[in-house]
Tab-separated table of C-alpha atoms in Angstrom:
chain	number	residue	atom	x	y	z
A	1	MET	CA	-25.856	96.856	-1.791
A	2	HIS	CA	-23.368	95.008	0.145
A	3	THR	CA	-19.582	94.333	-1.502
A	4	VAL	CA	-18.024	90.754	-0.999
A	5	SER	CA	-14.449	90.740	-0.002
A	6	GLY	CA	-11.639	88.600	-0.819
A	7	GLY	CA	-11.594	87.081	2.096
A	8	GLU	CA	-15.349	86.331	2.937
A	9	VAL	CA	-15.253	84.613	-0.905
A	10	ALA	CA	-12.126	82.878	0.528
A	11	GLY	CA	-14.008	81.742	3.473
A	12	ILE	CA	-17.368	80.480	1.270
A	13	LEU	CA	-15.088	78.386	-0.685
A	14	VAL	CA	-13.239	76.865	2.347
A	15	ALA	CA	-16.732	75.912	3.526
A	16	VAL	CA	-18.225	74.379	0.471
A	17	PHE	CA	-14.852	72.645	0.038
A	18	TRP	CA	-15.447	70.801	4.024
A	19	ALA	CA	-18.988	70.477	3.134
A	20	ILE	CA	-17.751	68.445	0.036
A	21	LEU	CA	-14.949	66.375	1.756
A	22	VAL	CA	-17.528	65.695	4.583
A	23	SER	CA	-20.000	64.442	2.342
A	24	PHE	CA	-17.614	61.897	0.693
A	25	LEU	CA	-15.831	60.824	4.136
A	26	ALA	CA	-19.816	60.095	5.663
A	27	VAL	CA	-20.531	57.994	2.248
A	28	ALA	CA	-16.946	56.279	2.759
A	29	LEU	CA	-17.899	55.464	6.397
A	30	ALA	CA	-21.277	54.540	5.216
A	31	ARG	CA	-20.089	52.022	2.754
A	32	LEU	CA	-17.378	50.589	5.187
A	33	ALA	CA	-20.160	50.373	8.102
A	34	GLN	CA	-22.354	47.959	5.408
A	35	THR	CA	-19.054	46.133	4.442
A	36	LEU	CA	-18.461	45.899	7.998
A	37	LYS	CA	-21.530	44.124	8.587
A	38	ALA	CA	-21.132	41.941	5.825
A	39	THR	CA	-18.098	40.586	7.065
A	40	THR	CA	-19.373	40.189	10.234
A	41	LYS	CA	-22.057	38.462	9.028
A	42	LEU	CA	-19.980	35.778	6.963
A	43	VAL	CA	-17.545	35.342	9.790
A	44	ALA	CA	-20.600	34.214	12.105
A	45	ASP	CA	-22.174	31.971	9.489
A	46	VAL	CA	-18.489	30.149	8.755
A	47	THR	CA	-18.015	30.180	12.800
A	48	ASP	CA	-21.634	28.203	12.717
A	49	GLN	CA	-20.560	25.664	10.064
A	50	ALA	CA	-17.126	25.006	11.005
A	51	VAL	CA	-17.557	24.113	14.822
A	52	PRO	CA	-19.915	20.956	13.828
A	53	LEU	CA	-16.982	20.178	10.995
A	54	LEU	CA	-14.364	20.691	13.314
A	55	ALA	CA	-16.219	17.975	15.993
A	56	ASP	CA	-16.580	15.773	12.621
A	57	ALA	CA	-12.919	15.626	11.959
A	58	SER	CA	-11.766	15.383	15.512
A	59	SER	CA	-14.297	12.360	16.052
A	60	ALA	CA	-12.856	10.935	12.644
A	61	VAL	CA	-9.084	11.509	13.722
A	62	ARG	CA	-9.493	9.647	17.333
A	63	SER	CA	-11.431	6.988	15.013
A	64	ALA	CA	-8.528	6.432	12.693
A	65	GLN	CA	-6.323	6.857	15.829
A	66	THR	CA	-8.170	3.735	17.599
A	67	GLN	CA	-7.867	1.929	14.186
A	68	ILE	CA	-4.346	2.616	13.674
A	69	ASP	CA	-3.426	1.272	17.341
A	70	ARG	CA	-5.773	-1.780	16.844
A	71	VAL	CA	-3.542	-2.587	13.073
A	72	ASP	CA	-0.630	-2.184	15.108
A	73	SER	CA	-1.444	-4.580	17.785
A	74	ILE	CA	-2.252	-6.718	15.136
A	75	ALA	CA	1.187	-6.486	13.305
A	76	SER	CA	3.390	-7.046	16.535
A	77	ASP	CA	1.379	-9.932	16.976
A	78	VAL	CA	1.773	-11.111	13.225
A	79	GLN	CA	5.432	-10.488	13.532
A	80	GLU	CA	5.632	-12.520	16.763
A	81	VAL	CA	3.941	-15.243	14.837
A	82	THR	CA	6.185	-15.241	12.044
A	83	SER	CA	8.981	-15.464	14.574
A	84	ASN	CA	7.921	-18.634	16.087
A	85	ALA	CA	7.203	-20.076	12.922
A	86	SER	CA	10.487	-19.197	11.960
A	87	ALA	CA	11.780	-20.631	14.977
A	88	LEU	CA	9.359	-23.523	15.011
A	89	SER	CA	10.777	-24.452	11.097
A	90	THR	CA	14.408	-24.269	12.279
A	91	THR	CA	13.685	-26.345	14.911
A	92	VAL	CA	11.784	-29.040	12.822
A	93	ALA	CA	14.499	-28.915	10.406
A	94	SER	CA	17.557	-29.705	12.688
A	95	THR	CA	15.670	-32.441	14.752
A	96	PHE	CA	14.070	-34.057	11.302
A	97	GLY	CA	16.185	-33.410	8.758
A	98	GLY	CA	19.607	-35.060	9.709
A	99	PRO	CA	18.017	-38.401	10.608
A	100	LEU	CA	15.851	-38.259	7.243
A	101	VAL	CA	18.588	-37.692	4.959
A	102	LYS	CA	20.927	-40.416	6.719
A	103	VAL	CA	17.553	-42.677	6.471
A	104	ALA	CA	17.257	-42.170	2.917
A	105	ALA	CA	20.743	-42.591	2.207
A	106	PHE	CA	20.617	-45.731	4.060
A	107	GLY	CA	17.742	-46.875	2.185
A	108	TYR	CA	19.144	-46.027	-1.443
A	109	GLY	CA	22.120	-47.762	-0.508
A	110	VAL	CA	19.963	-50.928	0.725
A	111	ARG	CA	18.130	-50.891	-2.672
A	112	ARG	CA	21.073	-50.755	-4.180
A	113	ALA	CA	22.969	-53.631	-2.501
A	114	ILE	CA	19.882	-55.423	-3.109
A	115	GLY	CA	19.224	-54.767	-6.805
A	116	GLY	CA	22.657	-55.559	-7.657
A	117	ARG	CA	22.764	-58.987	-5.722
A	118	LYS	CA	20.150	-59.940	-7.766
A	119	GLU	CA	21.418	-59.384	-11.021
A	120	ASP	CA	24.792	-61.267	-9.621
A	121	LEU	CA	22.755	-64.457	-8.698
A	122	PRO	CA	23.204	-67.019	-10.852
A	123	GLY	CA	20.372	-69.248	-12.035
A	124	ARG	CA	17.830	-66.392	-11.586
A	125	ASP	CA	15.906	-64.937	-14.257
A	126	VAL	CA	16.174	-61.371	-13.955
A	127	PRO	CA	14.043	-59.376	-16.441
A	128	GLY	CA	15.709	-57.413	-19.161
A	129	ARG	CA	15.781	-53.669	-18.388
A	130	GLN	CA	12.725	-51.709	-19.696
A	131	SER	CA	13.413	-49.701	-22.603
A	132	ARG	CA	13.771	-45.870	-21.538
A	133	ARG	CA	11.863	-43.582	-23.371
A	134	THR	CA	12.420	-39.479	-24.203
A	135	VAL	CA	9.535	-37.036	-23.186
A	136	ILE	CA	8.999	-34.180	-25.793
A	137	VAL	CA	6.796	-31.626	-25.013
A	138	GLY	CA	4.528	-33.845	-22.933
A	139	ARG	CA	4.081	-36.852	-25.085
A	140	THR	CA	6.440	-40.232	-24.775
A	141	VAL	CA	8.303	-40.928	-27.937
A	142	PRO	CA	8.936	-44.774	-28.555
A	143	ALA	CA	12.824	-45.578	-28.881
A	144	ALA	CA	12.796	-46.787	-32.392
A	145	ARG	CA	11.862	-43.112	-33.422
A	146	ARG	CA	13.992	-41.305	-30.990
A	147	THR	CA	17.239	-43.143	-32.680
A	148	LYS	CA	16.005	-41.820	-36.220
A	149	ARG	CA	16.202	-38.273	-34.877
A	150	LYS	CA	19.692	-38.740	-33.484
A	151	LYS	CA	21.166	-39.542	-36.727
A	152	ASP	CA	19.247	-37.024	-38.733
């Protein structure tokens, strides 16, 4: 019978330990390989879907830029029309405003002068003044009722 020495037992233990270690490393590497394969497939799928989406987004951004350019040109046109209308309004007001006020004042003065002279003419029968009426909430109140309200 052959006796096993301590060095041989130690060598067998080291060999078994290395075999177990290599087995664990092989399993870990196999799982890592599966994970990398799944990740590669996922990245490929995302790339296949992302490229058309990016193309659509790019065309949408170009379209939006075109619309913004149009709105900008419309806004500048509106600003120009507004400034032209303001200038026209100022011109019309300065051209016709002063003379119209003067004509209105002249007409008022003429009416006052003619109205005052008719009352002063002797022998003319000028009708009496109409009684004034007070308007309350959309109704006209006769003069008799108005005086009663003032006394109350």
